[in-house]
Each structure stands twice: as C-alpha cells, then as structure tokens.
mmCIF file of C-alpha atoms in Angstrom:
data_model
loop_
_atom_site.group_PDB
_atom_site.id
_atom_site.type_symbol
_atom_site.label_atom_id
_atom_site.label_comp_id
_atom_site.label_asym_id
_atom_site.label_seq_id
_atom_site.Cartn_x
_atom_site.Cartn_y
_atom_site.Cartn_z
ATOM 1 C CA GLU A 167 261.039 217.709 108.546
ATOM 2 C CA VAL A 168 264.149 219.248 110.054
ATOM 3 C CA GLN A 169 266.685 216.486 110.587
ATOM 4 C CA LEU A 170 270.377 215.703 110.947
ATOM 5 C CA VAL A 171 271.771 212.277 110.114
ATOM 6 C CA GLU A 172 275.343 211.336 111.011
ATOM 7 C CA SER A 173 277.410 208.588 109.454
ATOM 8 C CA GLY A 174 281.000 207.459 109.199
ATOM 9 C CA GLY A 175 281.663 206.125 112.673
ATOM 10 C CA GLY A 176 283.422 202.851 113.289
ATOM 11 C CA LEU A 177 286.399 201.085 114.780
ATOM 12 C CA VAL A 178 289.810 202.583 114.069
ATOM 13 C CA GLN A 179 293.281 201.907 115.417
ATOM 14 C CA PRO A 180 295.151 204.501 117.478
ATOM 15 C CA GLY A 181 296.846 206.957 115.165
ATOM 16 C CA GLY A 182 294.311 206.329 112.437
ATOM 17 C CA SER A 183 291.864 208.626 110.705
ATOM 18 C CA LEU A 184 288.116 208.787 110.204
ATOM 19 C CA ARG A 185 285.733 211.234 108.555
ATOM 20 C CA LEU A 186 282.286 211.773 109.989
ATOM 21 C CA SER A 187 279.437 213.161 107.923
ATOM 22 C CA CYS A 188 276.242 214.890 108.992
ATOM 23 C CA THR A 189 273.598 215.460 106.348
ATOM 24 C CA ALA A 190 270.884 218.004 106.987
ATOM 25 C CA SER A 191 267.340 218.000 105.673
ATOM 26 C CA GLY A 192 264.734 220.711 106.073
ATOM 27 C CA PHE A 193 267.338 223.453 106.403
ATOM 28 C CA THR A 194 270.732 224.404 105.012
ATOM 29 C CA VAL A 195 273.960 223.682 106.857
ATOM 30 C CA SER A 196 275.261 227.144 106.019
ATOM 31 C CA SER A 197 272.281 228.995 107.477
ATOM 32 C CA ASN A 198 273.621 229.122 111.006
ATOM 33 C CA TYR A 199 276.286 227.573 113.174
ATOM 34 C CA MET A 200 276.785 223.850 113.344
ATOM 35 C CA SER A 201 278.731 221.947 115.981
ATOM 36 C CA TRP A 202 280.105 218.525 116.755
ATOM 37 C CA VAL A 203 279.580 217.334 120.318
ATOM 38 C CA ARG A 204 280.831 214.023 121.667
ATOM 39 C CA GLN A 205 280.012 211.816 124.608
ATOM 40 C CA ALA A 206 282.440 209.203 125.887
ATOM 41 C CA PRO A 207 280.886 206.050 127.338
ATOM 42 C CA GLY A 208 279.211 206.867 130.632
ATOM 43 C CA LYS A 209 280.393 210.468 130.518
ATOM 44 C CA GLY A 210 278.896 213.882 129.889
ATOM 45 C CA LEU A 211 278.670 216.002 126.769
ATOM 46 C CA GLU A 212 281.895 217.493 125.418
ATOM 47 C CA TRP A 213 281.899 220.139 122.724
ATOM 48 C CA VAL A 214 284.337 219.415 119.902
ATOM 49 C CA SER A 215 284.063 222.057 117.185
ATOM 50 C CA VAL A 216 281.878 224.676 115.529
ATOM 51 C CA ILE A 217 281.595 226.201 112.079
ATOM 52 C CA TYR A 218 279.727 229.469 111.694
ATOM 53 C CA SER A 219 277.641 230.528 108.733
ATOM 54 C CA GLY A 220 280.477 232.762 107.575
ATOM 55 C CA GLY A 221 282.888 229.834 107.622
ATOM 56 C CA SER A 222 284.874 230.581 110.788
ATOM 57 C CA THR A 223 285.867 227.458 112.691
ATOM 58 C CA TYR A 224 286.817 226.816 116.308
ATOM 59 C CA TYR A 225 287.950 223.733 118.204
ATOM 60 C CA ALA A 226 288.226 222.345 121.697
ATOM 61 C CA ASP A 227 291.817 222.254 122.924
ATOM 62 C CA SER A 228 291.610 218.461 123.139
ATOM 63 C CA VAL A 229 291.224 218.113 119.359
ATOM 64 C CA LYS A 230 292.927 221.227 118.019
ATOM 65 C CA GLY A 231 295.412 220.357 115.310
ATOM 66 C CA ARG A 232 293.983 216.858 114.851
ATOM 67 C CA PHE A 233 290.345 217.443 113.850
ATOM 68 C CA THR A 234 288.989 219.604 111.043
ATOM 69 C CA ILE A 235 285.392 220.717 110.658
ATOM 70 C CA SER A 236 284.076 221.613 107.221
ATOM 71 C CA ARG A 237 280.907 221.666 105.181
ATOM 72 C CA ASP A 238 279.824 221.108 101.602
ATOM 73 C CA ASN A 239 276.927 223.413 100.857
ATOM 74 C CA SER A 240 276.132 221.611 97.602
ATOM 75 C CA LYS A 241 275.623 218.380 99.527
ATOM 76 C CA ASN A 242 274.132 220.126 102.545
ATOM 77 C CA THR A 243 276.550 218.126 104.664
ATOM 78 C CA LEU A 244 278.809 218.854 107.621
ATOM 79 C CA TYR A 245 282.033 216.909 108.104
ATOM 80 C CA LEU A 246 284.524 216.168 110.844
ATOM 81 C CA GLN A 247 287.902 214.907 109.671
ATOM 82 C CA MET A 248 289.600 213.185 112.584
ATOM 83 C CA ASN A 249 293.314 212.395 112.377
ATOM 84 C CA SER A 250 295.834 211.005 114.860
ATOM 85 C CA LEU A 251 293.024 209.374 116.797
ATOM 86 C CA ARG A 252 293.558 208.379 120.402
ATOM 87 C CA ALA A 253 291.772 206.002 122.731
ATOM 88 C CA GLU A 254 290.293 209.005 124.533
ATOM 89 C CA ASP A 255 288.521 210.053 121.337
ATOM 90 C CA THR A 256 286.242 207.036 121.725
ATOM 91 C CA ALA A 257 282.726 208.432 121.976
ATOM 92 C CA VAL A 258 279.356 208.924 120.367
ATOM 93 C CA TYR A 259 279.689 211.926 118.093
ATOM 94 C CA TYR A 260 276.663 214.143 117.570
ATOM 95 C CA CYS A 261 276.236 216.956 115.113
ATOM 96 C CA ALA A 262 274.011 219.750 116.335
ATOM 97 C CA SER A 263 272.752 223.015 114.944
ATOM 98 C CA LYS A 264 271.082 226.231 115.872
ATOM 99 C CA TYR A 265 268.039 226.136 113.621
ATOM 100 C CA TRP A 266 265.235 228.185 115.092
ATOM 101 C CA TYR A 267 265.915 228.796 118.749
ATOM 102 C CA ASP A 268 269.106 230.020 120.347
ATOM 103 C CA GLY A 269 271.194 227.096 121.541
ATOM 104 C CA MET A 270 271.538 223.766 119.729
ATOM 105 C CA ASP A 271 267.958 222.894 118.931
ATOM 106 C CA VAL A 272 268.519 220.242 116.278
ATOM 107 C CA TRP A 273 270.634 217.150 116.978
ATOM 108 C CA GLY A 274 271.481 214.055 115.010
ATOM 109 C CA GLN A 275 271.134 210.570 116.427
ATOM 110 C CA GLY A 276 274.884 210.197 116.869
ATOM 111 C CA THR A 277 277.549 207.969 115.361
ATOM 112 C CA THR A 278 279.927 205.852 117.424
ATOM 113 C CA VAL A 279 283.690 206.103 117.096
ATOM 114 C CA THR A 280 285.837 203.500 118.808
ATOM 115 C CA VAL A 281 289.598 203.905 118.865
ATOM 116 C CA SER A 282 291.234 200.660 119.826
ATOM 117 C CA SER A 283 293.885 198.228 118.676
ATOM 118 C CA SER B 1455 288.967 228.369 130.249
ATOM 119 C CA TYR B 1456 285.430 228.826 131.459
ATOM 120 C CA GLU B 1457 283.930 226.103 133.639
ATOM 121 C CA LEU B 1458 280.392 225.157 134.572
ATOM 122 C CA THR B 1459 279.643 223.198 137.726
ATOM 123 C CA GLN B 1460 276.589 220.994 138.222
ATOM 124 C CA SER B 1461 275.628 218.658 141.019
ATOM 125 C CA LEU B 1462 276.022 215.018 140.043
ATOM 126 C CA SER B 1463 272.492 214.084 141.034
ATOM 127 C CA VAL B 1464 269.188 215.500 142.209
ATOM 128 C CA SER B 1465 266.221 213.543 143.514
ATOM 129 C CA VAL B 1466 262.620 214.719 143.562
ATOM 130 C CA ALA B 1467 259.393 213.126 144.673
ATOM 131 C CA LEU B 1468 256.769 212.557 142.030
ATOM 132 C CA GLY B 1469 254.704 215.712 141.605
ATOM 133 C CA GLN B 1470 257.139 217.942 143.480
ATOM 134 C CA THR B 1471 259.548 220.608 142.252
ATOM 135 C CA ALA B 1472 263.119 219.866 141.165
ATOM 136 C CA ARG B 1473 265.800 222.509 140.913
ATOM 137 C CA ILE B 1474 269.011 221.826 139.025
ATOM 138 C CA THR B 1475 271.759 224.406 139.338
ATOM 139 C CA CYS B 1476 274.659 225.360 137.111
ATOM 140 C CA GLY B 1477 277.467 227.423 138.582
ATOM 141 C CA GLY B 1478 279.925 229.585 136.708
ATOM 142 C CA ASN B 1479 281.869 232.784 137.209
ATOM 143 C CA ASN B 1480 279.426 235.625 136.508
ATOM 144 C CA ILE B 1481 277.229 233.232 134.567
ATOM 145 C CA GLY B 1482 274.454 235.795 134.846
ATOM 146 C CA SER B 1483 276.175 237.767 132.096
ATOM 147 C CA LYS B 1484 275.922 234.835 129.679
ATOM 148 C CA ASN B 1485 273.070 233.103 127.876
ATOM 149 C CA VAL B 1486 272.482 229.685 129.385
ATOM 150 C CA HIS B 1487 270.901 226.816 127.518
ATOM 151 C CA TRP B 1488 269.649 223.577 129.080
ATOM 152 C CA TYR B 1489 269.449 220.132 127.515
ATOM 153 C CA GLN B 1490 267.670 216.982 128.600
ATOM 154 C CA GLN B 1491 269.172 213.635 127.643
ATOM 155 C CA LYS B 1492 267.503 210.300 128.228
ATOM 156 C CA PRO B 1493 269.475 207.032 128.010
ATOM 157 C CA GLY B 1494 270.409 206.101 124.477
ATOM 158 C CA GLN B 1495 268.978 209.294 123.018
ATOM 159 C CA ALA B 1496 270.372 212.538 121.689
ATOM 160 C CA PRO B 1497 270.086 215.652 123.857
ATOM 161 C CA VAL B 1498 267.004 217.844 123.555
ATOM 162 C CA LEU B 1499 266.980 221.601 124.119
ATOM 163 C CA VAL B 1500 264.522 222.363 126.917
ATOM 164 C CA ILE B 1501 265.460 225.962 127.820
ATOM 165 C CA TYR B 1502 267.294 228.513 125.702
ATOM 166 C CA ARG B 1503 268.652 231.912 126.646
ATOM 167 C CA ASP B 1504 268.188 231.433 130.380
ATOM 168 C CA SER B 1505 264.422 231.151 130.577
ATOM 169 C CA ASN B 1506 262.794 230.503 127.207
ATOM 170 C CA ARG B 1507 261.039 227.287 126.264
ATOM 171 C CA PRO B 1508 261.152 225.863 122.739
ATOM 172 C CA SER B 1509 257.861 224.821 121.234
ATOM 173 C CA GLY B 1510 256.757 221.463 122.583
ATOM 174 C CA ILE B 1511 258.504 221.765 125.942
ATOM 175 C CA PRO B 1512 256.003 221.715 128.817
ATOM 176 C CA GLU B 1513 255.420 224.857 130.857
ATOM 177 C CA ARG B 1514 256.579 222.843 133.870
ATOM 178 C CA PHE B 1515 260.139 223.570 132.693
ATOM 179 C CA SER B 1516 261.501 227.012 133.511
ATOM 180 C CA GLY B 1517 264.868 228.650 133.947
ATOM 181 C CA SER B 1518 266.557 231.577 135.622
ATOM 182 C CA ASN B 1519 270.039 233.021 135.634
ATOM 183 C CA SER B 1520 271.650 235.552 137.935
ATOM 184 C CA GLY B 1521 275.019 236.175 139.518
ATOM 185 C CA ASN B 1522 277.040 232.987 139.573
ATOM 186 C CA THR B 1523 274.173 230.507 139.283
ATOM 187 C CA ALA B 1524 271.694 229.442 136.632
ATOM 188 C CA THR B 1525 268.791 227.238 137.636
ATOM 189 C CA LEU B 1526 266.537 224.858 135.761
ATOM 190 C CA THR B 1527 263.260 224.298 137.603
ATOM 191 C CA ILE B 1528 260.899 221.444 136.877
ATOM 192 C CA THR B 1529 257.541 221.703 138.634
ATOM 193 C CA ARG B 1530 255.131 218.812 139.133
ATOM 194 C CA ALA B 1531 257.895 216.358 138.286
ATOM 195 C CA GLN B 1532 256.854 213.297 136.315
ATOM 196 C CA ALA B 1533 258.490 209.919 135.848
ATOM 197 C CA GLY B 1534 259.216 210.894 132.251
ATOM 198 C CA ASP B 1535 261.382 213.795 133.444
ATOM 199 C CA GLU B 1536 263.970 211.361 134.756
ATOM 200 C CA ALA B 1537 267.062 212.096 132.669
ATOM 201 C CA ASP B 1538 270.443 213.785 132.605
ATOM 202 C CA TYR B 1539 270.358 217.572 132.336
ATOM 203 C CA TYR B 1540 273.192 219.705 130.996
ATOM 204 C CA CYS B 1541 273.693 223.446 131.053
ATOM 205 C CA GLN B 1542 275.674 225.114 128.270
ATOM 206 C CA VAL B 1543 277.096 228.534 127.475
ATOM 207 C CA TRP B 1544 279.266 230.030 124.778
ATOM 208 C CA ASP B 1545 282.576 231.542 125.854
ATOM 209 C CA SER B 1546 285.001 233.011 123.331
ATOM 210 C CA ASN B 1547 283.596 230.993 120.433
ATOM 211 C CA THR B 1548 283.732 227.738 122.347
ATOM 212 C CA ALA B 1549 280.746 225.899 123.759
ATOM 213 C CA VAL B 1550 281.052 224.857 127.363
ATOM 214 C CA PHE B 1551 278.865 222.169 128.906
ATOM 215 C CA GLY B 1552 278.349 221.496 132.557
ATOM 216 C CA GLY B 1553 279.161 218.013 133.771
ATOM 217 C CA GLY B 1554 275.504 217.043 133.857
ATOM 218 C CA THR B 1555 272.988 216.315 136.609
ATOM 219 C CA LYS B 1556 271.103 213.064 136.834
ATOM 220 C CA LEU B 1557 267.511 213.706 137.894
ATOM 221 C CA THR B 1558 265.808 210.862 139.704
ATOM 222 C CA VAL B 1559 262.040 210.987 140.233
ATOM 223 C CA LEU B 1560 261.071 208.978 143.313
#
C-alpha cells in the first residue's frame, strides 16, 4: 500500500526548532517530487517546500531561510527542519507526493505544530 | 508571485450541478489540479492536469481550464461531496493553492 506517515509535531516555544519526518511506504521518496504543505487552524492550504527527485529544493517566501527540506533515501524518509519558529507557523503539516498522477496524489495524515509560549 | 482566486463558498441543491471556479492570470496556460478536503482529513486529488480523474474518483467530477479561469464541475451533487475544494498550479518551482471554496449541498 502506498502511504505517507508524518511524525515529529508538537508544542514549541517561539524561536525554537522542530524536525518533522515523513516516512513513505510502497514507493521511494526519491522517485518523484515531494512537498510539505501546511494548514493553519481554520485556514486554507499553504505550500511550504518541495524537493525534486534530482535533489533541487524550493521554499515559500514565508519560510525561506528558516526551514530546510531534505530526504534520507536509505530510510525512505522526507524531513522538514524548522528553525526560528513563529506563532504564525502553527499549523497541521502534511507531506505530499506525486506518485502516479500529476499533482500531489499521495498525502500523509498530517502532524500538528503549535508555536506558543 | 502568482495568485489563484476562488469564491469562498458555493451552494448546490442535492442532485444538481455545482461549478467551482479558480481564477488566475492566463491560468489556461498552466496545469491545474483540484483537491477535495473534508473536515479533519487530508486533501484528496480529484482532478489533475485540468480535466483528468484519478482512479476511484467518480465520473461526476470533471474539470476544464481556459483563459483566466479553471472550473471544477460536480454533477448530480451528493451529500458526501460537501467539502472544501482547492485548486493548485505550479509557478516557477513553487506550488500555489487557491484560497479554497466550501461546497455546501442543500
């Protein structure tokens, strides 16, 4: 079964750091592009970052310089290192991938990040 | 940066046709993807590349894209179609989502 499972969310103080993980099963994380998408409480979807199969990475302006996307092919896992966290980073974070169809056709269940003192 | 505009809400009577639009500058030149999200759940891809349905998505879902508007059409709307719908494109290696449209089935 093709699946993504996120972990690593939690409560963190402003200015703190957190690393999210997204483990894939049924396909390899390096086979196509993988993204992080977040959703603040009661708000819409906001794209955060992407890593392509070749390793190129891109970020939303709102997180550039603070977040880093990476992957470990040996663990078949995608990561999002989040530094200098702000209250406005509070959201459910989803990892998503292009697996078979164009677009993001595989999504994880999401992990919640709360930035608060 | 590229922007996508969606109506906040659309209402449709049970069994009728709902049309959800997504506006963007020359969006017809881009590939548009549509996602359905129900409360407490992850998004689900319902239309990819303007008008294609992934396996498992009912034929009642269709899409079109031309000029400055992309449209998701849901025929014979059912109670289970009630959800938030988001359009999405790629622009210069960044993914852009519309603000989302809440579909209410009356």
